[in-house]
Amino acid sequence: MSSQRPGFSFLVCPDGQMLREQLARLLTQHLPAVGEWERHVYWGDEAPPPSFWEHITLHGLFPSSRAVLVRQAQLWPADVWKKISRILSSPSEHVWPQFCLEMPWDKGQPKIPAHLIRLPCMIFADRQGWVWKQGGLTEYSLKKYVQQRARALSLRMEPEALEALCSCVPPDAQAIENELIKLAFLRNAVLEQGSSTDPESFSISPSMIATGSWTAEGNIFSGLKQIQAGNLVGVWKEFSRSSDDGLLFALAGLLARECRMLWQLLAGEKVRMPPSGQAEKRRLAENLGPQYLAEIMSTLVDVEWKVKSGRYSTLQGLECLLERATAVFSRP
């Protein structure tokens, strides 16, 4: 173990995304002597299970290097913390406990519960410099943070685009990350369709910023038309305007209904729809055929399951659905 690696860490920040970024930095800065960190995550809104105590105390004959993370750790009661403090009095070479205190701040200071402030482990960690504090983003620090995250995502932004983004997004790291990811997808879609041939010189323009979720809500029916046209750039321009968390399931429901209708047309069944659109829908059904229609329906089921089971965030599910569905419709 490196002498610089903390025996245990406290991370005090109300912003979950900034916590995740700092945790990633710590684990990268202090790699174990052998292999990688074996990560275990627990949450303070539940009593610590037996596995938690095992992970921070027990060592086998060939112990692995374990990073034991507790989110919302301030929610655990005083008796739990007294037991933890006794264990932390003898830090382990192979275990790195990391406790996230995610309470709000007041007048520039975190509102840490009194029973935590008085703990010997907290006092010792503070003296050793093992406590990381970050009050979250403010209107003054937001621009610098946006620039840092844009560089991390290899996004070049025109000055006017940067100012437009900073003036519209809330001081929330996850919201900023979501918008930058959308812009990265939009940039990639533009490059893939040949609108620009030099990725290194491509910059986000103010007109692309205007597609962000702070503008008028995206039109789900217009977006569906873009999907069926196989136009990924148009898809992202349409759906990135929506900040509605229910967009994924609304789109999934509409797309499922559309697939059922196309399947019925393909099977020669009668479908109630305006006569003016029947010929176009029938051509679309014939172009896709049963194989590609089944692929879209399988994607719908897969994305819904991954979001509801927690494997995907809602944004990740939306991105997956849009890309995979558009790719199917764009096939000749």
Short mmCIF file of C-alpha atoms in Angstrom, two decimals:
data_model
loop_
_atom_site.label_atom_id
_atom_site.label_comp_id
_atom_site.label_asym_id
_atom_site.label_seq_id
_atom_site.Cartn_x
_atom_site.Cartn_y
_atom_site.Cartn_z
CA MET A 1 0.00 0.00 0.00
CA SER A 2 1.24 3.46 -0.86
CA SER A 3 1.99 5.58 2.21
CA GLN A 4 -0.09 8.33 0.63
CA ARG A 5 -3.28 6.28 0.40
CA PRO A 6 -5.78 7.31 3.13
CA GLY A 7 -6.62 4.63 5.67
CA PHE A 8 -10.24 5.68 5.17
CA SER A 9 -11.96 8.63 3.54
CA PHE A 10 -14.87 10.96 4.14
CA LEU A 11 -16.34 12.75 1.14
CA VAL A 12 -18.68 15.60 2.03
CA CYS A 13 -20.69 16.90 -0.93
CA PRO A 14 -24.41 17.32 -1.74
CA ASP A 15 -23.89 16.63 -5.46
CA GLY A 16 -23.91 12.92 -6.33
CA GLN A 17 -22.21 13.35 -9.70
CA MET A 18 -19.31 15.31 -8.19
CA LEU A 19 -18.96 12.59 -5.56
CA ARG A 20 -18.70 9.92 -8.24
CA GLU A 21 -16.06 11.92 -10.09
CA GLN A 22 -13.97 12.39 -6.93
CA LEU A 23 -14.25 8.71 -6.02
CA ALA A 24 -13.05 7.76 -9.50
CA ARG A 25 -10.08 10.12 -9.12
CA LEU A 26 -9.15 8.65 -5.73
CA LEU A 27 -9.27 5.06 -6.94
CA THR A 28 -7.14 5.98 -9.95
CA GLN A 29 -4.60 7.92 -7.89
CA HIS A 30 -4.16 5.15 -5.33
CA LEU A 31 -4.05 1.86 -7.19
CA PRO A 32 -3.50 -1.31 -5.13
CA ALA A 33 -0.12 -3.01 -5.27
CA VAL A 34 -1.63 -5.97 -7.11
CA GLY A 35 -4.68 -6.09 -9.36
CA GLU A 36 -7.56 -3.64 -9.14
CA TRP A 37 -9.90 -2.42 -6.44
CA GLU A 38 -12.73 -4.80 -5.63
CA ARG A 39 -15.61 -2.38 -5.13
CA HIS A 40 -18.55 -2.81 -2.74
CA VAL A 41 -21.32 -0.23 -2.37
CA TYR A 42 -23.77 0.23 0.52
CA TRP A 43 -26.44 2.84 1.24
CA GLY A 44 -27.18 4.69 4.46
CA ASP A 45 -30.95 4.47 4.07
CA GLU A 46 -30.68 0.78 5.00
CA ALA A 47 -29.11 -0.79 8.08
CA PRO A 48 -25.62 -2.12 7.31
CA PRO A 49 -25.95 -5.82 6.40
CA PRO A 50 -23.57 -8.51 7.70
CA SER A 51 -21.59 -8.33 4.45
CA PHE A 52 -20.66 -4.70 5.21
CA TRP A 53 -19.02 -5.63 8.51
CA GLU A 54 -17.27 -8.54 6.82
CA HIS A 55 -15.94 -6.35 4.03
CA ILE A 56 -14.37 -3.80 6.39
CA THR A 57 -13.00 -6.31 8.93
CA LEU A 58 -12.38 -9.82 7.59
CA HIS A 59 -9.23 -10.77 5.70
CA GLY A 60 -8.59 -14.10 4.01
CA LEU A 61 -5.34 -15.94 3.43
CA PHE A 62 -4.92 -14.07 0.12
CA PRO A 63 -6.87 -10.86 0.76
CA SER A 64 -8.03 -8.75 -2.16
CA SER A 65 -7.88 -4.95 -2.16
CA ARG A 66 -11.39 -3.76 -1.32
CA ALA A 67 -12.87 -0.29 -1.71
CA VAL A 68 -15.96 -0.23 0.50
CA LEU A 69 -18.18 2.72 -0.38
CA VAL A 70 -21.14 3.96 1.66
CA ARG A 71 -23.48 6.48 0.01
CA GLN A 72 -25.69 8.71 2.20
CA ALA A 73 -23.62 7.54 5.16
CA GLN A 74 -24.90 10.39 7.35
CA LEU A 75 -28.22 8.52 7.66
CA TRP A 76 -26.76 5.75 9.81
CA PRO A 77 -27.51 6.26 13.53
CA ALA A 78 -24.96 7.05 16.23
CA ASP A 79 -24.65 3.46 17.53
CA VAL A 80 -23.67 2.21 14.06
CA TRP A 81 -21.10 4.97 13.71
CA LYS A 82 -19.56 4.22 17.11
CA LYS A 83 -18.97 0.64 15.98
CA ILE A 84 -17.50 1.84 12.66
CA SER A 85 -15.22 4.28 14.47
CA ARG A 86 -13.80 1.50 16.64
CA ILE A 87 -13.05 -0.59 13.54
CA LEU A 88 -11.41 2.37 11.77
CA SER A 89 -9.03 2.90 14.70
CA SER A 90 -6.89 0.19 13.08
CA PRO A 91 -6.90 0.89 9.30
CA SER A 92 -6.30 -2.10 7.05
CA GLU A 93 -3.75 -2.30 4.29
CA HIS A 94 -6.24 -4.11 2.07
CA VAL A 95 -9.47 -2.23 2.82
CA TRP A 96 -10.30 1.37 1.93
CA PRO A 97 -13.59 2.47 3.54
CA GLN A 98 -15.09 5.54 1.85
CA PHE A 99 -18.04 7.34 3.43
CA CYS A 100 -20.12 9.86 1.48
CA LEU A 101 -21.87 12.51 3.58
CA GLU A 102 -24.45 14.04 1.24
CA MET A 103 -26.30 16.53 3.41
CA PRO A 104 -27.14 20.10 2.33
CA TRP A 105 -24.80 22.99 3.08
CA ASP A 106 -25.66 26.19 4.91
CA LYS A 107 -23.63 29.41 4.75
CA GLY A 108 -20.75 27.64 3.07
CA GLN A 109 -20.54 24.76 5.55
CA PRO A 110 -21.96 21.22 5.52
CA LYS A 111 -24.62 20.46 8.12
CA ILE A 112 -22.90 17.33 9.46
CA PRO A 113 -24.80 15.64 12.32
CA ALA A 114 -23.26 16.35 15.73
CA HIS A 115 -22.70 12.68 16.57
CA LEU A 116 -20.51 12.37 13.45
CA ILE A 117 -18.44 15.48 14.13
CA ARG A 118 -17.49 14.17 17.60
CA LEU A 119 -16.43 10.71 16.41
CA PRO A 120 -12.73 9.87 16.93
CA CYS A 121 -12.50 8.59 13.34
CA MET A 122 -13.84 11.87 11.94
CA ILE A 123 -11.50 13.97 14.10
CA PHE A 124 -8.52 11.81 13.09
CA ALA A 125 -9.44 11.87 9.39
CA ASP A 126 -9.72 15.66 9.46
CA ARG A 127 -6.24 15.97 10.97
CA GLN A 128 -4.79 13.59 8.37
CA GLY A 129 -6.38 15.37 5.43
CA TRP A 130 -8.63 12.40 4.66
CA VAL A 131 -11.79 14.51 4.45
CA TRP A 132 -12.74 15.92 1.04
CA LYS A 133 -15.31 18.72 1.06
CA GLN A 134 -17.08 20.26 -1.90
CA GLY A 135 -20.19 22.39 -1.54
CA GLY A 136 -21.45 21.66 -5.04
CA LEU A 137 -21.70 24.05 -7.95
CA THR A 138 -22.55 27.74 -7.78
CA GLU A 139 -23.17 30.33 -10.47
CA TYR A 140 -19.52 31.35 -10.04
CA SER A 141 -17.96 27.88 -10.37
CA LEU A 142 -20.35 26.51 -13.01
CA LYS A 143 -18.47 27.73 -16.10
CA LYS A 144 -15.15 26.24 -15.04
CA TYR A 145 -16.84 22.93 -14.30
CA VAL A 146 -18.57 22.88 -17.70
CA GLN A 147 -15.22 23.50 -19.40
CA GLN A 148 -13.57 20.68 -17.43
CA ARG A 149 -16.29 18.15 -18.25
CA ALA A 150 -16.40 19.24 -21.91
CA ARG A 151 -12.65 18.60 -22.20
CA ALA A 152 -13.10 15.19 -20.56
CA LEU A 153 -15.67 14.33 -23.23
CA SER A 154 -13.45 15.76 -26.02
CA LEU A 155 -16.05 18.42 -26.79
CA ARG A 156 -14.82 21.64 -28.40
CA MET A 157 -17.24 24.51 -27.86
CA GLU A 158 -17.43 27.87 -29.55
CA PRO A 159 -17.28 30.71 -26.97
CA GLU A 160 -20.87 31.76 -27.69
CA ALA A 161 -22.04 28.16 -27.28
CA LEU A 162 -20.26 27.86 -23.94
CA GLU A 163 -21.86 31.06 -22.66
CA ALA A 164 -25.29 29.94 -23.87
CA LEU A 165 -24.96 26.60 -22.11
CA CYS A 166 -23.74 28.11 -18.85
CA SER A 167 -26.56 30.64 -18.80
CA CYS A 168 -29.23 27.97 -19.11
CA VAL A 169 -28.22 24.83 -17.22
CA PRO A 170 -28.84 24.58 -13.45
CA PRO A 171 -25.84 24.35 -11.06
CA ASP A 172 -26.16 20.57 -10.89
CA ALA A 173 -23.33 18.32 -12.07
CA GLN A 174 -25.61 15.51 -13.25
CA ALA A 175 -27.77 17.91 -15.28
CA ILE A 176 -24.64 19.36 -16.87
CA GLU A 177 -23.28 15.88 -17.59
CA ASN A 178 -26.55 14.89 -19.25
CA GLU A 179 -26.52 17.94 -21.52
CA LEU A 180 -22.88 17.45 -22.49
CA ILE A 181 -23.51 13.78 -23.26
CA LYS A 182 -26.43 14.78 -25.49
CA LEU A 183 -24.18 17.24 -27.31
CA ALA A 184 -21.52 14.54 -27.70
CA PHE A 185 -24.08 12.20 -29.25
CA LEU A 186 -25.30 14.97 -31.54
CA ARG A 187 -21.72 15.75 -32.59
CA ASN A 188 -21.02 12.08 -33.32
CA ALA A 189 -24.22 11.79 -35.34
CA VAL A 190 -23.26 14.83 -37.43
CA LEU A 191 -19.79 13.40 -38.06
CA GLU A 192 -21.16 9.95 -38.97
CA GLN A 193 -23.50 11.46 -41.54
CA GLY A 194 -20.65 13.31 -43.19
CA SER A 195 -21.71 16.85 -42.28
CA SER A 196 -18.15 17.44 -41.10
CA THR A 197 -15.00 15.57 -42.12
CA ASP A 198 -12.56 16.78 -39.47
CA PRO A 199 -13.44 15.56 -35.93
CA GLU A 200 -10.50 17.41 -34.39
CA SER A 201 -11.72 20.82 -35.57
CA PHE A 202 -15.43 20.21 -35.03
CA SER A 203 -16.91 22.60 -32.46
CA ILE A 204 -20.29 22.78 -30.76
CA SER A 205 -22.10 25.81 -32.18
CA PRO A 206 -24.76 28.00 -30.54
CA SER A 207 -27.37 26.46 -32.84
CA MET A 208 -26.59 23.03 -31.37
CA ILE A 209 -26.93 24.41 -27.85
CA ALA A 210 -30.43 25.48 -28.77
CA THR A 211 -31.41 21.80 -28.89
CA GLY A 212 -30.84 21.42 -25.14
CA SER A 213 -33.51 20.37 -22.68
CA TRP A 214 -34.08 23.91 -21.41
CA THR A 215 -35.96 24.92 -24.58
CA ALA A 216 -39.45 23.97 -25.69
CA GLU A 217 -40.43 20.32 -25.20
CA GLY A 218 -39.56 17.98 -28.04
CA ASN A 219 -42.43 16.80 -30.21
CA ILE A 220 -42.62 13.05 -29.71
CA PHE A 221 -44.52 12.44 -32.96
CA SER A 222 -42.02 14.47 -34.98
CA GLY A 223 -39.25 12.53 -33.29
CA LEU A 224 -40.89 9.24 -34.24
CA LYS A 225 -40.93 10.36 -37.88
CA GLN A 226 -37.20 11.10 -37.65
CA ILE A 227 -36.60 7.59 -36.25
CA GLN A 228 -38.59 6.02 -39.08
CA ALA A 229 -36.62 8.10 -41.58
CA GLY A 230 -33.38 6.72 -40.10
CA ASN A 231 -32.18 10.29 -39.44
CA LEU A 232 -30.12 10.10 -36.24
CA VAL A 233 -29.16 13.79 -36.34
CA GLY A 234 -32.82 14.75 -36.63
CA VAL A 235 -33.70 12.32 -33.84
CA TRP A 236 -31.28 13.93 -31.40
CA LYS A 237 -32.25 17.45 -32.38
CA GLU A 238 -35.87 16.57 -31.66
CA PHE A 239 -35.59 14.57 -28.45
CA SER A 240 -32.77 16.50 -26.78
CA ARG A 241 -35.26 19.36 -26.38
CA SER A 242 -37.23 17.38 -23.81
CA SER A 243 -36.47 17.44 -20.07
CA ASP A 244 -39.38 15.13 -19.23
CA ASP A 245 -38.21 12.02 -17.36
CA GLY A 246 -41.30 10.22 -18.72
CA LEU A 247 -40.19 10.71 -22.33
CA LEU A 248 -38.58 7.27 -22.57
CA PHE A 249 -41.71 5.34 -21.66
CA ALA A 250 -43.98 7.64 -23.67
CA LEU A 251 -41.79 7.06 -26.73
CA ALA A 252 -41.55 3.32 -26.03
CA GLY A 253 -45.34 3.06 -25.85
CA LEU A 254 -45.80 4.98 -29.09
CA LEU A 255 -43.10 2.98 -30.87
CA ALA A 256 -44.61 -0.32 -29.64
CA ARG A 257 -48.02 0.72 -30.98
CA GLU A 258 -46.42 1.66 -34.30
CA CYS A 259 -44.66 -1.71 -34.53
CA ARG A 260 -47.89 -3.59 -33.83
CA MET A 261 -49.63 -1.64 -36.57
CA LEU A 262 -46.81 -2.33 -39.05
CA TRP A 263 -46.90 -6.01 -38.12
CA GLN A 264 -50.65 -6.14 -38.76
CA LEU A 265 -50.18 -4.48 -42.14
CA LEU A 266 -47.45 -6.95 -42.99
CA ALA A 267 -49.79 -9.82 -42.07
CA GLY A 268 -52.53 -8.43 -44.30
CA GLU A 269 -54.84 -7.53 -41.42
CA LYS A 270 -57.16 -4.55 -41.49
CA VAL A 271 -55.84 -1.58 -39.54
CA ARG A 272 -57.90 1.44 -38.61
CA MET A 273 -55.94 4.48 -39.76
CA PRO A 274 -56.39 7.49 -42.08
CA PRO A 275 -56.49 6.30 -45.73
CA SER A 276 -53.96 8.95 -46.71
CA GLY A 277 -51.25 7.28 -44.65
CA GLN A 278 -51.92 3.63 -45.40
CA ALA A 279 -49.72 3.36 -48.49
CA GLU A 280 -46.73 4.92 -46.72
CA LYS A 281 -47.14 2.69 -43.66
CA ARG A 282 -47.50 -0.40 -45.82
CA ARG A 283 -44.27 0.43 -47.70
CA LEU A 284 -42.50 0.94 -44.37
CA ALA A 285 -43.76 -2.42 -43.08
CA GLU A 286 -42.64 -4.22 -46.24
CA ASN A 287 -39.21 -2.57 -46.16
CA LEU A 288 -38.63 -3.66 -42.57
CA GLY A 289 -40.09 -7.14 -42.79
CA PRO A 290 -40.76 -9.41 -39.81
CA GLN A 291 -37.08 -9.74 -38.83
CA TYR A 292 -36.41 -6.04 -38.32
CA LEU A 293 -39.81 -5.40 -36.74
CA ALA A 294 -39.05 -8.16 -34.24
CA GLU A 295 -35.65 -6.58 -33.59
CA ILE A 296 -37.26 -3.24 -32.68
CA MET A 297 -39.78 -4.91 -30.40
CA SER A 298 -36.97 -6.87 -28.73
CA THR A 299 -35.08 -3.60 -28.19
CA LEU A 300 -38.15 -2.07 -26.53
CA VAL A 301 -38.43 -4.97 -24.08
CA ASP A 302 -34.68 -4.99 -23.38
CA VAL A 303 -34.45 -1.25 -22.69
CA GLU A 304 -37.53 -1.23 -20.45
CA TRP A 305 -36.16 -4.12 -18.40
CA LYS A 306 -32.73 -2.53 -17.99
CA VAL A 307 -34.18 0.81 -16.85
CA LYS A 308 -36.68 -0.71 -14.42
CA SER A 309 -34.03 -3.04 -12.98
CA GLY A 310 -31.60 -0.16 -12.44
CA ARG A 311 -29.01 -1.34 -14.96
CA TYR A 312 -29.64 1.75 -17.10
CA SER A 313 -30.54 5.27 -16.10
CA THR A 314 -33.53 6.77 -17.91
CA LEU A 315 -31.18 8.81 -20.09
CA GLN A 316 -29.09 5.75 -20.97
CA GLY A 317 -32.26 3.85 -21.85
CA LEU A 318 -33.44 6.68 -24.09
CA GLU A 319 -30.08 6.89 -25.85
CA CYS A 320 -30.01 3.13 -26.42
CA LEU A 321 -33.57 3.04 -27.76
CA LEU A 322 -33.08 6.00 -30.10
CA GLU A 323 -29.81 4.72 -31.55
CA ARG A 324 -30.87 1.10 -32.01
CA ALA A 325 -34.32 1.89 -33.39
CA THR A 326 -32.97 4.53 -35.78
CA ALA A 327 -30.27 2.10 -36.96
CA VAL A 328 -32.93 -0.50 -37.81
CA PHE A 329 -35.11 1.97 -39.72
CA SER A 330 -32.11 3.32 -41.64
CA ARG A 331 -31.30 -0.08 -43.17
CA PRO A 332 -31.97 -0.24 -46.93
#
